[in-house]
mmCIF file of N, CA and C in Angstrom:
data_model
loop_
_atom_site.group_PDB
_atom_site.id
_atom_site.type_symbol
_atom_site.label_atom_id
_atom_site.label_comp_id
_atom_site.label_asym_id
_atom_site.label_seq_id
_atom_site.Cartn_x
_atom_site.Cartn_y
_atom_site.Cartn_z
ATOM 1 N N UNK A 1 81.991 99.384 83.742
ATOM 2 C CA UNK A 1 81.561 100.710 84.088
ATOM 3 C C UNK A 1 81.304 100.762 85.581
ATOM 4 N N UNK A 2 81.707 101.864 86.203
ATOM 5 C CA UNK A 2 81.524 102.062 87.634
ATOM 6 C C UNK A 2 80.293 102.888 87.930
ATOM 7 N N UNK A 3 80.284 103.502 89.100
ATOM 8 C CA UNK A 3 79.137 104.298 89.541
ATOM 9 C C UNK A 3 79.616 105.661 90.029
ATOM 10 N N UNK A 4 78.825 106.677 89.728
ATOM 11 C CA UNK A 4 79.103 108.042 90.159
ATOM 12 C C UNK A 4 77.951 108.512 91.020
ATOM 13 N N UNK A 5 78.266 109.035 92.208
ATOM 14 C CA UNK A 5 77.255 109.536 93.134
ATOM 15 C C UNK A 5 77.587 110.987 93.440
ATOM 16 N N UNK A 6 76.581 111.853 93.350
ATOM 17 C CA UNK A 6 76.774 113.260 93.703
ATOM 18 C C UNK A 6 75.449 113.849 94.140
ATOM 19 N N UNK A 7 75.496 115.060 94.627
ATOM 20 C CA UNK A 7 74.284 115.754 95.047
ATOM 21 C C UNK A 7 73.558 116.335 93.845
ATOM 22 N N UNK A 8 72.248 116.307 93.890
ATOM 23 C CA UNK A 8 71.426 116.947 92.874
ATOM 24 C C UNK A 8 71.012 118.292 93.459
ATOM 25 N N UNK A 9 71.652 119.359 92.998
ATOM 26 C CA UNK A 9 71.434 120.686 93.570
ATOM 27 C C UNK A 9 70.730 121.598 92.579
ATOM 28 N N UNK A 10 69.928 122.538 93.089
ATOM 29 C CA UNK A 10 69.328 123.532 92.192
ATOM 30 C C UNK A 10 70.416 124.441 91.615
ATOM 31 N N UNK A 11 70.138 125.032 90.480
ATOM 32 C CA UNK A 11 71.129 125.858 89.776
ATOM 33 C C UNK A 11 71.606 127.049 90.595
ATOM 34 N N UNK A 12 70.805 127.507 91.552
ATOM 35 C CA UNK A 12 71.189 128.675 92.347
ATOM 36 C C UNK A 12 71.760 128.306 93.721
ATOM 37 N N UNK A 13 72.091 127.042 93.927
ATOM 38 C CA UNK A 13 72.612 126.601 95.223
ATOM 39 C C UNK A 13 73.985 127.211 95.494
ATOM 40 N N UNK A 14 74.175 127.783 96.681
ATOM 41 C CA UNK A 14 75.502 128.324 97.012
ATOM 42 C C UNK A 14 76.560 127.230 97.143
ATOM 43 N N UNK A 15 76.140 125.984 97.301
ATOM 44 C CA UNK A 15 77.098 124.881 97.412
ATOM 45 C C UNK A 15 77.853 124.645 96.105
ATOM 46 N N UNK A 16 77.283 125.075 94.992
ATOM 47 C CA UNK A 16 77.942 124.863 93.707
ATOM 48 C C UNK A 16 79.278 125.598 93.629
ATOM 49 N N UNK A 17 79.416 126.694 94.384
ATOM 50 C CA UNK A 17 80.651 127.481 94.353
ATOM 51 C C UNK A 17 81.711 126.983 95.329
ATOM 52 N N UNK A 18 81.371 126.002 96.155
ATOM 53 C CA UNK A 18 82.348 125.458 97.096
ATOM 54 C C UNK A 18 83.354 124.581 96.360
ATOM 55 N N UNK A 19 84.508 124.327 96.972
ATOM 56 C CA UNK A 19 85.415 123.322 96.410
ATOM 57 C C UNK A 19 84.774 121.938 96.554
ATOM 58 N N UNK A 20 85.075 121.033 95.618
ATOM 59 C CA UNK A 20 84.494 119.690 95.624
ATOM 60 C C UNK A 20 85.615 118.668 95.681
ATOM 61 N N UNK A 21 85.327 117.545 96.344
ATOM 62 C CA UNK A 21 86.282 116.451 96.411
ATOM 63 C C UNK A 21 85.670 115.213 95.765
ATOM 64 N N UNK A 22 86.540 114.295 95.395
ATOM 65 C CA UNK A 22 86.097 113.013 94.841
ATOM 66 C C UNK A 22 86.669 111.918 95.737
ATOM 67 N N UNK A 23 85.811 111.011 96.160
ATOM 68 C CA UNK A 23 86.260 109.838 96.898
ATOM 69 C C UNK A 23 86.039 108.624 96.006
ATOM 70 N N UNK A 24 87.136 107.963 95.639
ATOM 71 C CA UNK A 24 87.077 106.761 94.823
ATOM 72 C C UNK A 24 87.202 105.554 95.744
ATOM 73 N N UNK A 25 86.330 104.580 95.541
ATOM 74 C CA UNK A 25 86.367 103.379 96.357
ATOM 75 C C UNK A 25 85.912 102.174 95.567
ATOM 76 N N UNK A 26 85.972 101.003 96.200
ATOM 77 C CA UNK A 26 85.542 99.783 95.515
ATOM 78 C C UNK A 26 84.048 99.812 95.236
ATOM 79 N N UNK A 27 83.673 99.239 94.124
ATOM 80 C CA UNK A 27 82.269 99.196 93.726
ATOM 81 C C UNK A 27 81.527 98.086 94.446
ATOM 82 N N UNK A 28 82.219 97.048 94.819
ATOM 83 C CA UNK A 28 81.555 95.923 95.488
ATOM 84 C C UNK A 28 82.286 95.576 96.778
ATOM 85 N N UNK A 29 81.600 94.810 97.619
ATOM 86 C CA UNK A 29 82.197 94.373 98.873
ATOM 87 C C UNK A 29 83.305 93.348 98.647
ATOM 88 N N UNK A 30 83.337 92.742 97.471
ATOM 89 C CA UNK A 30 84.359 91.742 97.174
ATOM 90 C C UNK A 30 85.750 92.379 97.095
ATOM 91 N N UNK A 31 85.804 93.624 96.653
ATOM 92 C CA UNK A 31 87.077 94.347 96.591
ATOM 93 C C UNK A 31 87.336 95.000 97.939
ATOM 94 N N UNK A 32 88.561 94.911 98.400
ATOM 95 C CA UNK A 32 88.907 95.550 99.661
ATOM 96 C C UNK A 32 90.140 96.407 99.468
ATOM 97 N N UNK A 33 89.944 97.703 99.426
ATOM 98 C CA UNK A 33 91.033 98.660 99.392
ATOM 99 C C UNK A 33 90.534 99.970 99.969
ATOM 100 N N UNK A 34 91.459 100.731 100.493
ATOM 101 C CA UNK A 34 91.105 101.999 101.132
ATOM 102 C C UNK A 34 90.683 103.014 100.078
ATOM 103 N N UNK A 35 89.615 103.754 100.346
ATOM 104 C CA UNK A 35 89.194 104.786 99.394
ATOM 105 C C UNK A 35 90.286 105.837 99.198
ATOM 106 N N UNK A 36 90.280 106.435 98.026
ATOM 107 C CA UNK A 36 91.233 107.481 97.663
ATOM 108 C C UNK A 36 90.455 108.782 97.517
ATOM 109 N N UNK A 37 90.892 109.817 98.233
ATOM 110 C CA UNK A 37 90.218 111.116 98.190
ATOM 111 C C UNK A 37 91.092 112.078 97.400
ATOM 112 N N UNK A 38 90.489 112.747 96.411
ATOM 113 C CA UNK A 38 91.204 113.696 95.567
ATOM 114 C C UNK A 38 90.491 115.049 95.608
ATOM 115 N N UNK A 39 91.253 116.095 95.454
ATOM 116 C CA UNK A 39 90.656 117.421 95.399
ATOM 117 C C UNK A 39 91.400 118.372 96.304
ATOM 118 N N UNK A 40 90.936 119.557 96.411
ATOM 119 C CA UNK A 40 89.648 120.074 95.955
ATOM 120 C C UNK A 40 89.691 120.507 94.488
ATOM 121 N N UNK A 41 88.517 120.431 93.880
ATOM 122 C CA UNK A 41 88.315 120.851 92.496
ATOM 123 C C UNK A 41 87.074 121.732 92.415
ATOM 124 N N UNK A 42 86.939 122.419 91.315
ATOM 125 C CA UNK A 42 85.657 123.036 91.015
ATOM 126 C C UNK A 42 84.708 121.898 90.649
ATOM 127 N N UNK A 43 83.420 122.098 90.851
ATOM 128 C CA UNK A 43 82.457 121.011 90.676
ATOM 129 C C UNK A 43 82.527 120.387 89.278
ATOM 130 N N UNK A 44 82.559 121.222 88.251
ATOM 131 C CA UNK A 44 82.589 120.687 86.881
ATOM 132 C C UNK A 44 83.822 119.820 86.643
ATOM 133 N N UNK A 45 84.965 120.251 87.177
ATOM 134 C CA UNK A 45 86.182 119.467 87.016
ATOM 135 C C UNK A 45 86.079 118.147 87.776
ATOM 136 N N UNK A 46 85.548 118.194 88.996
ATOM 137 C CA UNK A 46 85.404 116.975 89.792
ATOM 138 C C UNK A 46 84.499 115.973 89.085
ATOM 139 N N UNK A 47 83.385 116.462 88.561
ATOM 140 C CA UNK A 47 82.460 115.564 87.855
ATOM 141 C C UNK A 47 83.107 114.957 86.614
ATOM 142 N N UNK A 48 83.821 115.782 85.846
ATOM 143 C CA UNK A 48 84.452 115.284 84.622
ATOM 144 C C UNK A 48 85.528 114.240 84.934
ATOM 145 N N UNK A 49 86.346 114.490 85.966
ATOM 146 C CA UNK A 49 87.368 113.515 86.342
ATOM 147 C C UNK A 49 86.729 112.210 86.817
ATOM 148 N N UNK A 50 85.717 112.321 87.655
ATOM 149 C CA UNK A 50 85.042 111.124 88.163
ATOM 150 C C UNK A 50 84.395 110.338 87.028
ATOM 151 N N UNK A 51 83.724 111.041 86.117
ATOM 152 C CA UNK A 51 83.085 110.365 84.984
ATOM 153 C C UNK A 51 84.106 109.643 84.122
ATOM 154 N N UNK A 52 85.253 110.274 83.896
ATOM 155 C CA UNK A 52 86.291 109.649 83.069
ATOM 156 C C UNK A 52 86.779 108.340 83.694
ATOM 157 N N UNK A 53 86.912 108.323 85.000
ATOM 158 C CA UNK A 53 87.401 107.115 85.654
ATOM 159 C C UNK A 53 86.342 106.028 85.754
ATOM 160 N N UNK A 54 85.116 106.380 86.127
ATOM 161 C CA UNK A 54 84.099 105.329 86.272
ATOM 162 C C UNK A 54 83.630 104.803 84.923
ATOM 163 N N UNK A 55 83.878 105.538 83.852
ATOM 164 C CA UNK A 55 83.495 105.052 82.526
ATOM 165 C C UNK A 55 84.320 103.828 82.136
ATOM 166 N N UNK A 56 85.538 103.748 82.646
ATOM 167 C CA UNK A 56 86.451 102.679 82.237
ATOM 168 C C UNK A 56 86.745 101.649 83.318
ATOM 169 N N UNK A 57 86.392 101.935 84.568
ATOM 170 C CA UNK A 57 86.807 101.062 85.652
ATOM 171 C C UNK A 57 85.650 100.723 86.579
ATOM 172 N N UNK A 58 85.736 99.572 87.202
ATOM 173 C CA UNK A 58 84.731 99.106 88.152
ATOM 174 C C UNK A 58 85.025 99.698 89.527
ATOM 175 N N UNK A 59 84.655 100.957 89.720
ATOM 176 C CA UNK A 59 84.825 101.602 91.004
ATOM 177 C C UNK A 59 83.711 102.606 91.220
ATOM 178 N N UNK A 60 83.585 103.067 92.456
ATOM 179 C CA UNK A 60 82.576 104.067 92.779
ATOM 180 C C UNK A 60 83.279 105.389 93.023
ATOM 181 N N UNK A 61 82.694 106.453 92.517
ATOM 182 C CA UNK A 61 83.199 107.800 92.747
ATOM 183 C C UNK A 61 82.089 108.619 93.398
ATOM 184 N N UNK A 62 82.394 109.223 94.540
ATOM 185 C CA UNK A 62 81.456 110.098 95.228
ATOM 186 C C UNK A 62 82.004 111.509 95.117
ATOM 187 N N UNK A 63 81.239 112.388 94.460
ATOM 188 C CA UNK A 63 81.637 113.785 94.274
ATOM 189 C C UNK A 63 80.790 114.619 95.221
ATOM 190 N N UNK A 64 81.469 115.325 96.136
ATOM 191 C CA UNK A 64 80.733 116.086 97.143
ATOM 192 C C UNK A 64 81.454 117.385 97.466
ATOM 193 N N UNK A 65 80.690 118.368 97.960
ATOM 194 C CA UNK A 65 81.318 119.642 98.299
ATOM 195 C C UNK A 65 82.173 119.515 99.553
ATOM 196 N N UNK A 66 83.221 120.271 99.572
ATOM 197 C CA UNK A 66 84.097 120.362 100.730
ATOM 198 C C UNK A 66 83.676 121.615 101.487
ATOM 199 N N UNK A 67 83.090 121.427 102.653
ATOM 200 C CA UNK A 67 82.558 122.547 103.419
ATOM 201 C C UNK A 67 83.652 123.059 104.351
ATOM 202 N N UNK A 68 84.215 124.231 104.045
ATOM 203 C CA UNK A 68 85.270 124.747 104.908
ATOM 204 C C UNK A 68 84.684 125.272 106.218
ATOM 205 N N UNK A 69 84.959 124.564 107.300
ATOM 206 C CA UNK A 69 84.479 124.971 108.618
ATOM 207 C C UNK A 69 85.532 125.868 109.270
ATOM 208 N N UNK A 70 85.068 126.889 109.966
ATOM 209 C CA UNK A 70 85.997 127.847 110.567
ATOM 210 C C UNK A 70 85.942 127.845 112.090
ATOM 211 N N UNK A 71 85.170 126.929 112.682
ATOM 212 C CA UNK A 71 85.117 126.860 114.139
ATOM 213 C C UNK A 71 84.727 125.447 114.576
ATOM 214 N N UNK A 72 85.045 125.142 115.820
ATOM 215 C CA UNK A 72 84.669 123.845 116.384
ATOM 216 C C UNK A 72 83.148 123.734 116.425
ATOM 217 N N UNK A 73 82.471 124.820 116.756
ATOM 218 C CA UNK A 73 81.007 124.798 116.820
ATOM 219 C C UNK A 73 80.392 124.492 115.457
ATOM 220 N N UNK A 74 80.961 125.059 114.416
ATOM 221 C CA UNK A 74 80.451 124.799 113.071
ATOM 222 C C UNK A 74 80.636 123.326 112.701
ATOM 223 N N UNK A 75 81.773 122.756 113.054
ATOM 224 C CA UNK A 75 82.027 121.337 112.779
ATOM 225 C C UNK A 75 81.047 120.473 113.569
ATOM 226 N N UNK A 76 80.833 120.814 114.841
ATOM 227 C CA UNK A 76 79.868 120.063 115.645
ATOM 228 C C UNK A 76 78.472 120.134 115.032
ATOM 229 N N UNK A 77 78.106 121.302 114.531
ATOM 230 C CA UNK A 77 76.805 121.456 113.880
ATOM 231 C C UNK A 77 76.681 120.581 112.642
ATOM 232 N N UNK A 78 77.743 120.497 111.840
ATOM 233 C CA UNK A 78 77.736 119.650 110.645
ATOM 234 C C UNK A 78 77.616 118.174 111.029
ATOM 235 N N UNK A 79 78.339 117.778 112.086
ATOM 236 C CA UNK A 79 78.270 116.390 112.548
ATOM 237 C C UNK A 79 76.864 116.074 113.051
ATOM 238 N N UNK A 80 76.287 116.973 113.834
ATOM 239 C CA UNK A 80 74.933 116.762 114.361
ATOM 240 C C UNK A 80 73.918 116.666 113.221
ATOM 241 N N UNK A 81 74.058 117.513 112.210
ATOM 242 C CA UNK A 81 73.137 117.469 111.066
ATOM 243 C C UNK A 81 73.267 116.146 110.323
ATOM 244 N N UNK A 82 74.498 115.655 110.151
ATOM 245 C CA UNK A 82 74.710 114.381 109.460
ATOM 246 C C UNK A 82 74.130 113.226 110.267
ATOM 247 N N UNK A 83 74.317 113.271 111.589
ATOM 248 C CA UNK A 83 73.770 112.210 112.434
ATOM 249 C C UNK A 83 72.252 112.209 112.405
ATOM 250 N N UNK A 84 71.654 113.393 112.434
ATOM 251 C CA UNK A 84 70.196 113.505 112.383
ATOM 252 C C UNK A 84 69.669 112.993 111.042
ATOM 253 N N UNK A 85 70.343 113.344 109.960
ATOM 254 C CA UNK A 85 69.922 112.864 108.639
ATOM 255 C C UNK A 85 70.000 111.344 108.567
ATOM 256 N N UNK A 86 71.036 110.758 109.150
ATOM 257 C CA UNK A 86 71.172 109.296 109.146
ATOM 258 C C UNK A 86 70.056 108.645 109.960
ATOM 259 N N UNK A 87 69.724 109.228 111.103
ATOM 260 C CA UNK A 87 68.628 108.694 111.921
ATOM 261 C C UNK A 87 67.303 108.789 111.176
ATOM 262 N N UNK A 88 67.081 109.908 110.506
ATOM 263 C CA UNK A 88 65.854 110.074 109.724
ATOM 264 C C UNK A 88 65.769 109.041 108.609
ATOM 265 N N UNK A 89 66.885 108.764 107.958
ATOM 266 C CA UNK A 89 66.907 107.775 106.876
ATOM 267 C C UNK A 89 66.606 106.389 107.417
ATOM 268 N N UNK A 90 67.193 106.035 108.546
ATOM 269 C CA UNK A 90 66.934 104.731 109.161
ATOM 270 C C UNK A 90 65.452 104.611 109.511
ATOM 271 N N UNK A 91 64.884 105.662 110.087
ATOM 272 C CA UNK A 91 63.459 105.643 110.450
ATOM 273 C C UNK A 91 62.588 105.505 109.205
ATOM 274 N N UNK A 92 62.960 106.199 108.128
ATOM 275 C CA UNK A 92 62.182 106.127 106.889
ATOM 276 C C UNK A 92 62.238 104.726 106.300
ATOM 277 N N UNK A 93 63.405 104.106 106.332
ATOM 278 C CA UNK A 93 63.552 102.748 105.806
ATOM 279 C C UNK A 93 62.766 101.767 106.664
ATOM 280 N N UNK A 94 62.823 101.939 107.979
ATOM 281 C CA UNK A 94 62.087 101.049 108.883
ATOM 282 C C UNK A 94 60.585 101.134 108.655
ATOM 283 N N UNK A 95 60.087 102.302 108.271
ATOM 284 C CA UNK A 95 58.652 102.495 108.071
ATOM 285 C C UNK A 95 58.192 102.105 106.672
ATOM 286 N N UNK A 96 59.119 101.848 105.789
ATOM 287 C CA UNK A 96 58.764 101.541 104.402
ATOM 288 C C UNK A 96 58.205 100.125 104.299
ATOM 289 N N UNK A 97 57.462 99.885 103.233
ATOM 290 C CA UNK A 97 56.988 98.538 102.933
ATOM 291 C C UNK A 97 58.191 97.638 102.668
ATOM 292 N N UNK A 98 57.937 96.355 102.659
ATOM 293 C CA UNK A 98 59.003 95.400 102.382
ATOM 294 C C UNK A 98 59.678 95.721 101.050
ATOM 295 N N UNK A 99 58.869 96.068 100.047
ATOM 296 C CA UNK A 99 59.418 96.376 98.734
ATOM 297 C C UNK A 99 59.528 97.866 98.492
ATOM 298 N N UNK A 100 59.070 98.694 99.423
ATOM 299 C CA UNK A 100 59.178 100.135 99.279
ATOM 300 C C UNK A 100 58.244 100.673 98.217
ATOM 301 N N UNK A 101 58.308 101.954 98.048
ATOM 302 C CA UNK A 101 57.505 102.644 97.051
ATOM 303 C C UNK A 101 58.450 103.117 95.952
ATOM 304 N N UNK A 102 58.413 102.451 94.818
ATOM 305 C CA UNK A 102 59.335 102.731 93.727
ATOM 306 C C UNK A 102 59.303 104.197 93.322
ATOM 307 N N UNK A 103 58.127 104.805 93.301
ATOM 308 C CA UNK A 103 58.010 106.202 92.898
ATOM 309 C C UNK A 103 58.729 107.135 93.862
ATOM 310 N N UNK A 104 58.849 106.736 95.135
ATOM 311 C CA UNK A 104 59.546 107.572 96.102
ATOM 312 C C UNK A 104 61.057 107.543 95.913
ATOM 313 N N UNK A 105 61.574 106.491 95.318
ATOM 314 C CA UNK A 105 63.022 106.364 95.221
ATOM 315 C C UNK A 105 63.578 106.738 93.847
ATOM 316 N N UNK A 106 62.810 106.582 92.812
ATOM 317 C CA UNK A 106 63.288 106.884 91.468
ATOM 318 C C UNK A 106 62.378 107.937 90.843
ATOM 319 N N UNK A 107 62.953 109.059 90.526
ATOM 320 C CA UNK A 107 62.231 110.157 89.907
ATOM 321 C C UNK A 107 62.325 110.008 88.383
ATOM 322 N N UNK A 108 61.228 110.224 87.693
ATOM 323 C CA UNK A 108 61.237 110.106 86.227
ATOM 324 C C UNK A 108 62.288 111.027 85.606
ATOM 325 N N UNK A 109 62.424 112.246 86.142
ATOM 326 C CA UNK A 109 63.422 113.170 85.595
ATOM 327 C C UNK A 109 64.834 112.624 85.794
ATOM 328 N N UNK A 110 65.071 111.967 86.931
ATOM 329 C CA UNK A 110 66.375 111.368 87.167
ATOM 330 C C UNK A 110 66.656 110.265 86.154
ATOM 331 N N UNK A 111 65.638 109.445 85.861
ATOM 332 C CA UNK A 111 65.818 108.383 84.876
ATOM 333 C C UNK A 111 66.136 108.956 83.503
ATOM 334 N N UNK A 112 65.409 109.999 83.113
ATOM 335 C CA UNK A 112 65.655 110.624 81.814
ATOM 336 C C UNK A 112 67.048 111.233 81.765
ATOM 337 N N UNK A 113 67.462 111.888 82.856
ATOM 338 C CA UNK A 113 68.796 112.496 82.902
ATOM 339 C C UNK A 113 69.878 111.429 82.815
ATOM 340 N N UNK A 114 69.684 110.308 83.514
ATOM 341 C CA UNK A 114 70.666 109.222 83.476
ATOM 342 C C UNK A 114 70.768 108.637 82.073
ATOM 343 N N UNK A 115 69.631 108.465 81.397
ATOM 344 C CA UNK A 115 69.669 107.939 80.030
ATOM 345 C C UNK A 115 70.336 108.926 79.090
ATOM 346 N N UNK A 116 70.088 110.232 79.294
ATOM 347 C CA UNK A 116 70.729 111.248 78.465
ATOM 348 C C UNK A 116 72.237 111.213 78.683
ATOM 349 N N UNK A 117 72.670 111.088 79.946
ATOM 350 C CA UNK A 117 74.094 111.024 80.254
ATOM 351 C C UNK A 117 74.746 109.815 79.603
ATOM 352 N N UNK A 118 74.057 108.661 79.632
ATOM 353 C CA UNK A 118 74.616 107.466 78.992
ATOM 354 C C UNK A 118 74.724 107.663 77.485
ATOM 355 N N UNK A 119 73.763 108.359 76.902
ATOM 356 C CA UNK A 119 73.770 108.558 75.452
ATOM 357 C C UNK A 119 74.879 109.516 75.027
ATOM 358 N N UNK A 120 75.149 110.540 75.838
ATOM 359 C CA UNK A 120 76.151 111.528 75.457
ATOM 360 C C UNK A 120 77.549 111.144 75.898
ATOM 361 N N UNK A 121 77.680 110.217 76.825
ATOM 362 C CA UNK A 121 78.988 109.788 77.298
ATOM 363 C C UNK A 121 79.547 110.737 78.333
ATOM 364 N N UNK A 122 80.684 110.363 78.931
ATOM 365 C CA UNK A 122 81.268 111.203 79.968
ATOM 366 C C UNK A 122 81.847 112.489 79.393
ATOM 367 N N UNK A 123 81.900 113.498 80.240
ATOM 368 C CA UNK A 123 82.532 114.749 79.849
ATOM 369 C C UNK A 123 84.024 114.516 79.684
ATOM 370 N N UNK A 124 84.688 115.273 78.824
ATOM 371 C CA UNK A 124 86.137 115.102 78.712
ATOM 372 C C UNK A 124 86.811 115.562 80.006
ATOM 373 N N UNK A 125 87.800 114.816 80.447
ATOM 374 C CA UNK A 125 88.521 115.183 81.666
ATOM 375 C C UNK A 125 89.310 116.464 81.415
ATOM 376 N N UNK A 126 89.323 117.369 82.394
ATOM 377 C CA UNK A 126 90.084 118.614 82.214
ATOM 378 C C UNK A 126 91.580 118.327 82.192
ATOM 379 N N UNK A 127 92.325 119.161 81.470
ATOM 380 C CA UNK A 127 93.776 118.975 81.431
ATOM 381 C C UNK A 127 94.408 119.672 82.640
ATOM 382 N N UNK A 128 95.715 119.519 82.773
ATOM 383 C CA UNK A 128 96.431 120.045 83.936
ATOM 384 C C UNK A 128 96.262 121.555 84.063
ATOM 385 N N UNK A 129 96.343 122.281 82.956
ATOM 386 C CA UNK A 129 96.209 123.743 83.007
ATOM 387 C C UNK A 129 94.822 124.155 83.502
ATOM 388 N N UNK A 130 93.782 123.457 83.042
ATOM 389 C CA UNK A 130 92.427 123.769 83.505
ATOM 390 C C UNK A 130 92.283 123.499 84.999
ATOM 391 N N UNK A 131 92.843 122.382 85.459
ATOM 392 C CA UNK A 131 92.778 122.057 86.887
ATOM 393 C C UNK A 131 93.527 123.086 87.722
ATOM 394 N N UNK A 132 94.709 123.483 87.282
ATOM 395 C CA UNK A 132 95.479 124.483 88.040
ATOM 396 C C UNK A 132 94.740 125.826 88.092
ATOM 397 N N UNK A 133 94.106 126.208 87.005
ATOM 398 C CA UNK A 133 93.314 127.442 87.015
ATOM 399 C C UNK A 133 92.149 127.306 87.999
ATOM 400 N N UNK A 134 91.540 126.139 88.054
ATOM 401 C CA UNK A 134 90.473 125.892 89.018
ATOM 402 C C UNK A 134 90.985 125.963 90.447
ATOM 403 N N UNK A 135 92.182 125.411 90.711
ATOM 404 C CA UNK A 135 92.774 125.499 92.053
ATOM 405 C C UNK A 135 92.953 126.959 92.458
ATOM 406 N N UNK A 136 93.428 127.773 91.517
ATOM 407 C CA UNK A 136 93.650 129.193 91.812
ATOM 408 C C UNK A 136 92.331 129.888 92.145
ATOM 409 N N UNK A 137 91.271 129.571 91.395
ATOM 410 C CA UNK A 137 89.963 130.187 91.679
ATOM 411 C C UNK A 137 89.438 129.746 93.046
ATOM 412 N N UNK A 138 89.635 128.473 93.391
ATOM 413 C CA UNK A 138 89.199 127.975 94.706
ATOM 414 C C UNK A 138 89.959 128.690 95.808
ATOM 415 N N UNK A 139 91.280 128.787 95.657
ATOM 416 C CA UNK A 139 92.103 129.466 96.675
ATOM 417 C C UNK A 139 91.673 130.917 96.840
ATOM 418 N N UNK A 140 91.359 131.589 95.737
ATOM 419 C CA UNK A 140 90.924 132.979 95.823
ATOM 420 C C UNK A 140 89.600 133.095 96.561
ATOM 421 N N UNK A 141 88.671 132.169 96.314
ATOM 422 C CA UNK A 141 87.379 132.214 97.016
ATOM 423 C C UNK A 141 87.547 131.934 98.494
ATOM 424 N N UNK A 142 88.426 130.991 98.839
ATOM 425 C CA UNK A 142 88.613 130.625 100.236
ATOM 426 C C UNK A 142 89.346 131.698 101.039
ATOM 427 N N UNK A 143 90.198 132.476 100.375
ATOM 428 C CA UNK A 143 90.958 133.489 101.104
ATOM 429 C C UNK A 143 90.332 134.874 101.041
ATOM 430 N N UNK A 144 89.285 135.053 100.246
ATOM 431 C CA UNK A 144 88.624 136.371 100.199
ATOM 432 C C UNK A 144 87.577 136.466 101.281
ATOM 433 N N UNK A 145 87.260 137.682 101.629
ATOM 434 C CA UNK A 145 86.168 137.914 102.580
ATOM 435 C C UNK A 145 86.609 137.756 103.956
#
């Protein structure tokens, strides 16, 4: 079994309507191969595809939104935000105890959700027709407005 990583977003997050991509990569440092990026998909389709693959294979799947940037300034802003978040994370880790605070890193609700997911198994992977319909909906959202 592999690992699936994604954002935990509130139900009303506008990011849920964005196109999503999946990056598949090696689960351990012992494996060396270039990550494979697939998408864009609707979020539910991306999660189902990623779950289907990590259920059977030793790989990591990262499911994340694809943020369509429309200007150089917007891209620079996204890069600056990512760099700032990385600096904040490094500072937080540096300030943590040697063993850290377990309660800060693992939420009880997350543990319960993970156990529920293991009990119910992965979602069925969408078929080609479902994926193509999702592509059409993504294209319509990206070209409207």
